[in-house]
Amino acid sequence: MTITLDSLEPALSVRQVLTLERVLAGEPEVVAGASQLDRPVRWVHVAEAADVGVMLSGGEMVLTTGVLLAGDEDKQAEYVRSLYRAEAAAFVLGLGRAFPAPPDVMRRAAERCGLPMVVLHRPFPFAELTEEVQSRLVRRKFAAVSLSEAVRTELTALITAGAPLQRLLDEVARHSACPVVVTNLAHRVLGTAGERPAVDDVLRDWERIARQAWGHHPGLSGTGGGTAGDGWIRAELGGRGERWGRIVLCGYRGDTATGRLLADRAAEALVLHRMLGGGAACSWEEQSAQSLLTDLVSGVVPARQLLPRARAAGLPVNLRTFVPLVVRDGDTGRLERLLRLLGLPGLVAELADGATAVLLSLARDQDAGALAEHFATRLRTESGTAGTVVAAADPRTVWDDVPAGLREAQHVADAVADSATALELPPVVRLRDVHLRGLIRLLRDDPHVQSFAERELDGLLREGDEGLLSVLRTYLATGRNKSRTALLHHVSRPALYRRLESIQVRLGVDLDDFEQAASVHIALLAHDAQQQ
């Protein structure tokens, strides 16, 4: 993707050239091809010969007085056709010396070809026009090269420093001043950057826009970059003959050449980032899902604002039933493979503390409860452990309720974490299954609950005797079953009795009394919840 000075298109259109102060002094008038004034002007060339096309390479604005064309309509028509064949940007005819008025033959030929024809009504030194335009083109070309090197240097520095994908995209968005989107080949959004409202506007109907912009344009489907009008510029991501994604500048307002340059430089950096990271494109999909689900769980961003991101990430959102799940000790890759195997649309993202969020999106006529249980059962079977915890909230049919559902599922998963009764839990654990443990988890940050736990367990906590705390925890969790507690701790019954007696003395309680035992149990649950 190396870009040289010669390969950069100029940043001036025919329309822009005609608005230059020096050009306006010649009183320019467009007499043909007015719909093509946005053609880029690569160079300005003065030519009088009828076969002018042999001297051009495309994109030139040609200036002529027509002195060699006067009186010969065939030459006039051939002059225009020659310019058209050479893909000239436009031609400017100075009136007065050879033609007092625009010649009809040239005007009609230019209109048929769609070639802009401009006449100057006042005498105008062509040298001034060429000097003005050439200097502007050269300045812009060198500015583009400087920008190219600056962007490359900054992105390379970020990659060397181990910056994440998002940091690179933010830098590209800063330079382009427009939303930046990275997608896979199926148009699924893997990352975005730019001002949030502008990004959301782009993502709101992303799949339709993306397919309309590139899905039916063969000229834009190759391995190089392309544009789709209105400043939409893309560059392909890939290497070794294989494409795996694209980066898109959405609504870039600068000149097209600079936009393509930025997109290409960004693409180079993203490919390098992937290669050095040793990851695959799917890792970017995981990052995208993680960012989305983390924002949903936190509630910092309103769910309504996250809807475009969810849709663009490939999650069906229209007339769906959403099932929020949180899996303890679940491998992200295994969960994604299982979703694909079962044909369940959803997003998977790793949260904190070994938890993984799974958001299922089901059709309204599907049995959400049965599918969630089937998913959990298959997960336990494939993981080879019955202790895998799959926590779920009740299904949501409104997107705005999804964040609360994810937080509820996370709360349930936290409530049964490290629980001695994990093996006895159903395949899918819900709020009704966690009972008192769930309530304590909800209240664990309450100062009154913290003081209660400290006060009730002071005799053990002050000594820091984790061994006795472990025995107490098992004894209460098993319903004060001495035989099972002794078995689980690999001690004899008499040894257990001595430890229980020591616990009672230190706490000043009678564990045979239900109310006192219940109070200690609640305090211990609160203490454990505060440590997690």
PDB file of N, CA, C and O in Angstrom, residues 268-326:
ATOM      1  N   GLU A 268      -2.737  -0.317   6.855  1.00  0.00           N
ATOM      2  CA  GLU A 268      -1.393  -0.848   7.077  1.00  0.00           C
ATOM      3  C   GLU A 268      -1.148  -1.083   8.563  1.00  0.00           C
ATOM      4  O   GLU A 268      -0.615  -2.118   8.973  1.00  0.00           O
ATOM      5  N   ALA A 269      -1.530  -0.086   9.375  1.00  0.00           N
ATOM      6  CA  ALA A 269      -1.287  -0.188  10.816  1.00  0.00           C
ATOM      7  C   ALA A 269      -2.112  -1.316  11.439  1.00  0.00           C
ATOM      8  O   ALA A 269      -1.628  -2.051  12.308  1.00  0.00           O
ATOM      9  N   LEU A 270      -3.359  -1.460  11.014  1.00  0.00           N
ATOM     10  CA  LEU A 270      -4.205  -2.502  11.604  1.00  0.00           C
ATOM     11  C   LEU A 270      -3.709  -3.892  11.238  1.00  0.00           C
ATOM     12  O   LEU A 270      -3.754  -4.814  12.070  1.00  0.00           O
ATOM     13  N   VAL A 271      -3.252  -4.061  10.015  1.00  0.00           N
ATOM     14  CA  VAL A 271      -2.690  -5.356   9.616  1.00  0.00           C
ATOM     15  C   VAL A 271      -1.445  -5.656  10.442  1.00  0.00           C
ATOM     16  O   VAL A 271      -1.252  -6.775  10.930  1.00  0.00           O
ATOM     17  N   LEU A 272      -0.582  -4.641  10.628  1.00  0.00           N
ATOM     18  CA  LEU A 272       0.619  -4.830  11.434  1.00  0.00           C
ATOM     19  C   LEU A 272       0.244  -5.133  12.889  1.00  0.00           C
ATOM     20  O   LEU A 272       0.862  -5.989  13.534  1.00  0.00           O
ATOM     21  N   HIS A 273      -0.752  -4.438  13.393  1.00  0.00           N
ATOM     22  CA  HIS A 273      -1.215  -4.667  14.766  1.00  0.00           C
ATOM     23  C   HIS A 273      -1.665  -6.109  14.956  1.00  0.00           C
ATOM     24  O   HIS A 273      -1.338  -6.758  15.957  1.00  0.00           O
ATOM     25  N   ARG A 274      -2.389  -6.612  13.982  1.00  0.00           N
ATOM     26  CA  ARG A 274      -2.852  -7.998  14.074  1.00  0.00           C
ATOM     27  C   ARG A 274      -1.687  -8.981  14.002  1.00  0.00           C
ATOM     28  O   ARG A 274      -1.626  -9.956  14.754  1.00  0.00           O
ATOM     29  N   MET A 275      -0.753  -8.728  13.085  1.00  0.00           N
ATOM     30  CA  MET A 275       0.375  -9.630  12.921  1.00  0.00           C
ATOM     31  C   MET A 275       1.242  -9.682  14.182  1.00  0.00           C
ATOM     32  O   MET A 275       1.615 -10.760  14.659  1.00  0.00           O
ATOM     33  N   LEU A 276       1.543  -8.518  14.746  1.00  0.00           N
ATOM     34  CA  LEU A 276       2.401  -8.479  15.936  1.00  0.00           C
ATOM     35  C   LEU A 276       1.692  -9.019  17.165  1.00  0.00           C
ATOM     36  O   LEU A 276       2.317  -9.570  18.065  1.00  0.00           O
ATOM     37  N   GLY A 277       0.361  -8.844  17.176  1.00  0.00           N
ATOM     38  CA  GLY A 277      -0.399  -9.350  18.317  1.00  0.00           C
ATOM     39  C   GLY A 277      -0.602 -10.845  18.277  1.00  0.00           C
ATOM     40  O   GLY A 277      -0.997 -11.462  19.267  1.00  0.00           O
ATOM     41  N   GLY A 278      -0.337 -11.440  17.114  1.00  0.00           N
ATOM     42  CA  GLY A 278      -0.502 -12.885  17.007  1.00  0.00           C
ATOM     43  C   GLY A 278      -1.939 -13.328  17.067  1.00  0.00           C
ATOM     44  O   GLY A 278      -2.242 -14.507  17.183  1.00  0.00           O
ATOM     45  N   GLY A 279      -2.876 -12.352  16.983  1.00  0.00           N
ATOM     46  CA  GLY A 279      -4.281 -12.722  17.088  1.00  0.00           C
ATOM     47  C   GLY A 279      -4.919 -12.859  15.728  1.00  0.00           C
ATOM     48  O   GLY A 279      -4.310 -12.681  14.693  1.00  0.00           O
ATOM     49  N   ALA A 280      -6.187 -13.193  15.730  1.00  0.00           N
ATOM     50  CA  ALA A 280      -6.956 -13.289  14.494  1.00  0.00           C
ATOM     51  C   ALA A 280      -8.037 -12.243  14.523  1.00  0.00           C
ATOM     52  O   ALA A 280      -8.266 -11.573  15.518  1.00  0.00           O
ATOM     53  N   ALA A 281      -8.734 -12.124  13.391  1.00  0.00           N
ATOM     54  CA  ALA A 281      -9.795 -11.123  13.317  1.00  0.00           C
ATOM     55  C   ALA A 281     -10.864 -11.372  14.366  1.00  0.00           C
ATOM     56  O   ALA A 281     -11.500 -10.455  14.849  1.00  0.00           O
ATOM     57  N   CYS A 282     -11.058 -12.652  14.742  1.00  0.00           N
ATOM     58  CA  CYS A 282     -12.104 -12.951  15.722  1.00  0.00           C
ATOM     59  C   CYS A 282     -11.793 -12.313  17.072  1.00  0.00           C
ATOM     60  O   CYS A 282     -12.683 -12.024  17.855  1.00  0.00           O
ATOM     61  N   SER A 283     -10.505 -12.094  17.394  1.00  0.00           N
ATOM     62  CA  SER A 283     -10.175 -11.453  18.656  1.00  0.00           C
ATOM     63  C   SER A 283     -10.722 -10.032  18.687  1.00  0.00           C
ATOM     64  O   SER A 283     -11.070  -9.512  19.744  1.00  0.00           O
ATOM     65  N   TRP A 284     -10.758  -9.370  17.526  1.00  0.00           N
ATOM     66  CA  TRP A 284     -11.361  -8.041  17.456  1.00  0.00           C
ATOM     67  C   TRP A 284     -12.865  -8.144  17.668  1.00  0.00           C
ATOM     68  O   TRP A 284     -13.482  -7.247  18.243  1.00  0.00           O
ATOM     69  N   GLU A 285     -13.473  -9.205  17.181  1.00  0.00           N
ATOM     70  CA  GLU A 285     -14.899  -9.419  17.429  1.00  0.00           C
ATOM     71  C   GLU A 285     -15.139  -9.579  18.932  1.00  0.00           C
ATOM     72  O   GLU A 285     -16.128  -9.063  19.471  1.00  0.00           O
ATOM     73  N   GLU A 286     -14.248 -10.287  19.614  1.00  0.00           N
ATOM     74  CA  GLU A 286     -14.384 -10.455  21.059  1.00  0.00           C
ATOM     75  C   GLU A 286     -14.260  -9.112  21.770  1.00  0.00           C
ATOM     76  O   GLU A 286     -15.003  -8.816  22.709  1.00  0.00           O
ATOM     77  N   GLN A 287     -13.300  -8.291  21.326  1.00  0.00           N
ATOM     78  CA  GLN A 287     -13.146  -6.970  21.932  1.00  0.00           C
ATOM     79  C   GLN A 287     -14.391  -6.119  21.719  1.00  0.00           C
ATOM     80  O   GLN A 287     -14.825  -5.386  22.621  1.00  0.00           O
ATOM     81  N   SER A 288     -14.961  -6.208  20.525  1.00  0.00           N
ATOM     82  CA  SER A 288     -16.171  -5.441  20.233  1.00  0.00           C
ATOM     83  C   SER A 288     -17.321  -5.871  21.139  1.00  0.00           C
ATOM     84  O   SER A 288     -18.026  -5.035  21.712  1.00  0.00           O
ATOM     85  N   ALA A 289     -17.506  -7.197  21.260  1.00  0.00           N
ATOM     86  CA  ALA A 289     -18.577  -7.709  22.114  1.00  0.00           C
ATOM     87  C   ALA A 289     -18.324  -7.345  23.570  1.00  0.00           C
ATOM     88  O   ALA A 289     -19.254  -6.987  24.312  1.00  0.00           O
ATOM     89  N   GLN A 290     -17.061  -7.417  23.998  1.00  0.00           N
ATOM     90  CA  GLN A 290     -16.741  -7.087  25.382  1.00  0.00           C
ATOM     91  C   GLN A 290     -17.045  -5.633  25.687  1.00  0.00           C
ATOM     92  O   GLN A 290     -17.621  -5.313  26.734  1.00  0.00           O
ATOM     93  N   SER A 291     -16.683  -4.746  24.774  1.00  0.00           N
ATOM     94  CA  SER A 291     -16.956  -3.330  24.980  1.00  0.00           C
ATOM     95  C   SER A 291     -18.458  -3.074  25.083  1.00  0.00           C
ATOM     96  O   SER A 291     -18.917  -2.344  25.964  1.00  0.00           O
ATOM     97  N   LEU A 292     -19.226  -3.707  24.194  1.00  0.00           N
ATOM     98  CA  LEU A 292     -20.673  -3.506  24.184  1.00  0.00           C
ATOM     99  C   LEU A 292     -21.320  -4.034  25.464  1.00  0.00           C
ATOM    100  O   LEU A 292     -22.097  -3.340  26.122  1.00  0.00           O
ATOM    101  N   LEU A 293     -20.999  -5.285  25.824  1.00  0.00           N
ATOM    102  CA  LEU A 293     -21.641  -5.883  26.997  1.00  0.00           C
ATOM    103  C   LEU A 293     -21.181  -5.213  28.287  1.00  0.00           C
ATOM    104  O   LEU A 293     -21.960  -5.082  29.238  1.00  0.00           O
ATOM    105  N   THR A 294     -19.921  -4.773  28.337  1.00  0.00           N
ATOM    106  CA  THR A 294     -19.449  -4.058  29.522  1.00  0.00           C
ATOM    107  C   THR A 294     -20.209  -2.754  29.700  1.00  0.00           C
ATOM    108  O   THR A 294     -20.605  -2.394  30.810  1.00  0.00           O
ATOM    109  N   ASP A 295     -20.440  -2.046  28.595  1.00  0.00           N
ATOM    110  CA  ASP A 295     -21.214  -0.807  28.674  1.00  0.00           C
ATOM    111  C   ASP A 295     -22.655  -1.079  29.084  1.00  0.00           C
ATOM    112  O   ASP A 295     -23.261  -0.303  29.832  1.00  0.00           O
ATOM    113  N   LEU A 296     -23.214  -2.196  28.598  1.00  0.00           N
ATOM    114  CA  LEU A 296     -24.581  -2.545  28.990  1.00  0.00           C
ATOM    115  C   LEU A 296     -24.660  -2.851  30.481  1.00  0.00           C
ATOM    116  O   LEU A 296     -25.569  -2.386  31.174  1.00  0.00           O
ATOM    117  N   VAL A 297     -23.711  -3.636  30.978  1.00  0.00           N
ATOM    118  CA  VAL A 297     -23.731  -4.017  32.393  1.00  0.00           C
ATOM    119  C   VAL A 297     -23.531  -2.802  33.290  1.00  0.00           C
ATOM    120  O   VAL A 297     -24.201  -2.644  34.315  1.00  0.00           O
ATOM    121  N   SER A 298     -22.606  -1.923  32.905  1.00  0.00           N
ATOM    122  CA  SER A 298     -22.290  -0.775  33.759  1.00  0.00           C
ATOM    123  C   SER A 298     -23.438   0.215  33.849  1.00  0.00           C
ATOM    124  O   SER A 298     -23.605   0.885  34.872  1.00  0.00           O
ATOM    125  N   GLY A 299     -24.226   0.335  32.785  1.00  0.00           N
ATOM    126  CA  GLY A 299     -25.318   1.293  32.795  1.00  0.00           C
ATOM    127  C   GLY A 299     -24.867   2.729  32.592  1.00  0.00           C
ATOM    128  O   GLY A 299     -25.685   3.654  32.663  1.00  0.00           O
ATOM    129  N   VAL A 300     -23.568   2.933  32.341  1.00  0.00           N
ATOM    130  CA  VAL A 300     -23.056   4.297  32.135  1.00  0.00           C
ATOM    131  C   VAL A 300     -23.636   4.901  30.868  1.00  0.00           C
ATOM    132  O   VAL A 300     -23.982   6.081  30.818  1.00  0.00           O
ATOM    133  N   VAL A 301     -23.752   4.065  29.829  1.00  0.00           N
ATOM    134  CA  VAL A 301     -24.344   4.513  28.569  1.00  0.00           C
ATOM    135  C   VAL A 301     -25.767   3.966  28.489  1.00  0.00           C
ATOM    136  O   VAL A 301     -25.974   2.773  28.672  1.00  0.00           O
ATOM    137  N   PRO A 302     -26.767   4.800  28.245  1.00  0.00           N
ATOM    138  CA  PRO A 302     -28.146   4.303  28.145  1.00  0.00           C
ATOM    139  C   PRO A 302     -28.272   3.219  27.081  1.00  0.00           C
ATOM    140  O   PRO A 302     -27.638   3.289  26.025  1.00  0.00           O
ATOM    141  N   ALA A 303     -29.081   2.212  27.386  1.00  0.00           N
ATOM    142  CA  ALA A 303     -29.235   1.077  26.469  1.00  0.00           C
ATOM    143  C   ALA A 303     -29.678   1.529  25.085  1.00  0.00           C
ATOM    144  O   ALA A 303     -29.242   0.974  24.077  1.00  0.00           O
ATOM    145  N   ARG A 304     -30.522   2.541  25.019  1.00  0.00           N
ATOM    146  CA  ARG A 304     -31.023   2.998  23.729  1.00  0.00           C
ATOM    147  C   ARG A 304     -29.881   3.474  22.840  1.00  0.00           C
ATOM    148  O   ARG A 304     -29.891   3.273  21.632  1.00  0.00           O
ATOM    149  N   GLN A 305     -28.864   4.090  23.442  1.00  0.00           N
ATOM    150  CA  GLN A 305     -27.726   4.569  22.663  1.00  0.00           C
ATOM    151  C   GLN A 305     -26.833   3.429  22.192  1.00  0.00           C
ATOM    152  O   GLN A 305     -26.067   3.580  21.244  1.00  0.00           O
ATOM    153  N   LEU A 306     -26.916   2.277  22.872  1.00  0.00           N
ATOM    154  CA  LEU A 306     -26.081   1.132  22.505  1.00  0.00           C
ATOM    155  C   LEU A 306     -26.748   0.240  21.461  1.00  0.00           C
ATOM    156  O   LEU A 306     -26.112  -0.672  20.930  1.00  0.00           O
ATOM    157  N   LEU A 307     -28.006   0.502  21.171  1.00  0.00           N
ATOM    158  CA  LEU A 307     -28.728  -0.332  20.217  1.00  0.00           C
ATOM    159  C   LEU A 307     -28.071  -0.346  18.831  1.00  0.00           C
ATOM    160  O   LEU A 307     -27.933  -1.419  18.234  1.00  0.00           O
ATOM    161  N   PRO A 308     -27.652   0.809  18.278  1.00  0.00           N
ATOM    162  CA  PRO A 308     -26.989   0.751  16.966  1.00  0.00           C
ATOM    163  C   PRO A 308     -25.730  -0.099  16.977  1.00  0.00           C
ATOM    164  O   PRO A 308     -25.442  -0.811  16.016  1.00  0.00           O
ATOM    165  N   ARG A 309     -24.964  -0.045  18.069  1.00  0.00           N
ATOM    166  CA  ARG A 309     -23.755  -0.854  18.157  1.00  0.00           C
ATOM    167  C   ARG A 309     -24.088  -2.337  18.184  1.00  0.00           C
ATOM    168  O   ARG A 309     -23.394  -3.152  17.558  1.00  0.00           O
ATOM    169  N   ALA A 310     -25.136  -2.698  18.906  1.00  0.00           N
ATOM    170  CA  ALA A 310     -25.527  -4.111  18.975  1.00  0.00           C
ATOM    171  C   ALA A 310     -25.963  -4.606  17.604  1.00  0.00           C
ATOM    172  O   ALA A 310     -25.593  -5.710  17.176  1.00  0.00           O
ATOM    173  N   ARG A 311     -26.740  -3.801  16.910  1.00  0.00           N
ATOM    174  CA  ARG A 311     -27.213  -4.201  15.579  1.00  0.00           C
ATOM    175  C   ARG A 311     -26.041  -4.333  14.621  1.00  0.00           C
ATOM    176  O   ARG A 311     -25.944  -5.292  13.853  1.00  0.00           O
ATOM    177  N   ALA A 312     -25.122  -3.367  14.675  1.00  0.00           N
ATOM    178  CA  ALA A 312     -23.973  -3.401  13.777  1.00  0.00           C
ATOM    179  C   ALA A 312     -23.021  -4.538  14.107  1.00  0.00           C
ATOM    180  O   ALA A 312     -22.294  -5.017  13.241  1.00  0.00           O
ATOM    181  N   ALA A 313     -23.028  -4.995  15.367  1.00  0.00           N
ATOM    182  CA  ALA A 313     -22.170  -6.121  15.767  1.00  0.00           C
ATOM    183  C   ALA A 313     -22.748  -7.460  15.331  1.00  0.00           C
ATOM    184  O   ALA A 313     -22.147  -8.504  15.590  1.00  0.00           O
ATOM    185  N   GLY A 314     -23.905  -7.437  14.685  1.00  0.00           N
ATOM    186  CA  GLY A 314     -24.489  -8.671  14.166  1.00  0.00           C
ATOM    187  C   GLY A 314     -25.543  -9.289  15.052  1.00  0.00           C
ATOM    188  O   GLY A 314     -26.017 -10.399  14.779  1.00  0.00           O
ATOM    189  N   LEU A 315     -25.947  -8.605  16.125  1.00  0.00           N
ATOM    190  CA  LEU A 315     -26.965  -9.157  17.024  1.00  0.00           C
ATOM    191  C   LEU A 315     -28.351  -8.768  16.515  1.00  0.00           C
ATOM    192  O   LEU A 315     -28.652  -7.581  16.378  1.00  0.00           O
ATOM    193  N   PRO A 316     -29.230  -9.741  16.235  1.00  0.00           N
ATOM    194  CA  PRO A 316     -30.606  -9.396  15.838  1.00  0.00           C
ATOM    195  C   PRO A 316     -31.318  -8.688  16.994  1.00  0.00           C
ATOM    196  O   PRO A 316     -31.271  -9.162  18.134  1.00  0.00           O
ATOM    197  N   VAL A 317     -31.955  -7.567  16.727  1.00  0.00           N
ATOM    198  CA  VAL A 317     -32.561  -6.786  17.804  1.00  0.00           C
ATOM    199  C   VAL A 317     -34.040  -6.473  17.573  1.00  0.00           C
ATOM    200  O   VAL A 317     -34.720  -5.997  18.485  1.00  0.00           O
ATOM    201  N   ASN A 318     -34.559  -6.732  16.398  1.00  0.00           N
ATOM    202  CA  ASN A 318     -35.952  -6.395  16.111  1.00  0.00           C
ATOM    203  C   ASN A 318     -36.878  -7.559  16.463  1.00  0.00           C
ATOM    204  O   ASN A 318     -36.697  -8.683  15.977  1.00  0.00           O
ATOM    205  N   LEU A 319     -37.867  -7.292  17.322  1.00  0.00           N
ATOM    206  CA  LEU A 319     -38.854  -8.294  17.721  1.00  0.00           C
ATOM    207  C   LEU A 319     -38.171  -9.563  18.231  1.00  0.00           C
ATOM    208  O   LEU A 319     -38.440 -10.670  17.769  1.00  0.00           O
ATOM    209  N   ARG A 320     -37.281  -9.398  19.206  1.00  0.00           N
ATOM    210  CA  ARG A 320     -36.524 -10.515  19.745  1.00  0.00           C
ATOM    211  C   ARG A 320     -36.763 -10.663  21.240  1.00  0.00           C
ATOM    212  O   ARG A 320     -37.228  -9.747  21.925  1.00  0.00           O
ATOM    213  N   THR A 321     -36.441 -11.843  21.731  1.00  0.00           N
ATOM    214  CA  THR A 321     -36.413 -12.104  23.163  1.00  0.00           C
ATOM    215  C   THR A 321     -34.951 -12.232  23.571  1.00  0.00           C
ATOM    216  O   THR A 321     -34.213 -13.049  23.021  1.00  0.00           O
ATOM    217  N   PHE A 322     -34.529 -11.418  24.538  1.00  0.00           N
ATOM    218  CA  PHE A 322     -33.134 -11.406  24.965  1.00  0.00           C
ATOM    219  C   PHE A 322     -32.999 -12.197  26.270  1.00  0.00           C
ATOM    220  O   PHE A 322     -33.751 -11.970  27.219  1.00  0.00           O
ATOM    221  N   VAL A 323     -32.031 -13.101  26.301  1.00  0.00           N
ATOM    222  CA  VAL A 323     -31.782 -13.914  27.488  1.00  0.00           C
ATOM    223  C   VAL A 323     -30.394 -13.565  28.013  1.00  0.00           C
ATOM    224  O   VAL A 323     -29.381 -13.968  27.424  1.00  0.00           O
ATOM    225  N   PRO A 324     -30.299 -12.820  29.129  1.00  0.00           N
ATOM    226  CA  PRO A 324     -28.996 -12.469  29.699  1.00  0.00           C
ATOM    227  C   PRO A 324     -28.463 -13.637  30.541  1.00  0.00           C
ATOM    228  O   PRO A 324     -29.148 -14.138  31.443  1.00  0.00           O
ATOM    229  N   LEU A 325     -27.243 -14.074  30.256  1.00  0.00           N
ATOM    230  CA  LEU A 325     -26.595 -15.155  30.987  1.00  0.00           C
ATOM    231  C   LEU A 325     -25.223 -14.691  31.460  1.00  0.00           C
ATOM    232  O   LEU A 325     -24.573 -13.876  30.809  1.00  0.00           O
ATOM    233  N   VAL A 326     -24.794 -15.229  32.589  1.00  0.00           N
ATOM    234  CA  VAL A 326     -23.419 -15.043  33.051  1.00  0.00           C
ATOM    235  C   VAL A 326     -22.890 -16.410  33.444  1.00  0.00           C
ATOM    236  O   VAL A 326     -23.506 -17.123  34.237  1.00  0.00           O
TER     237      VAL A 326
END
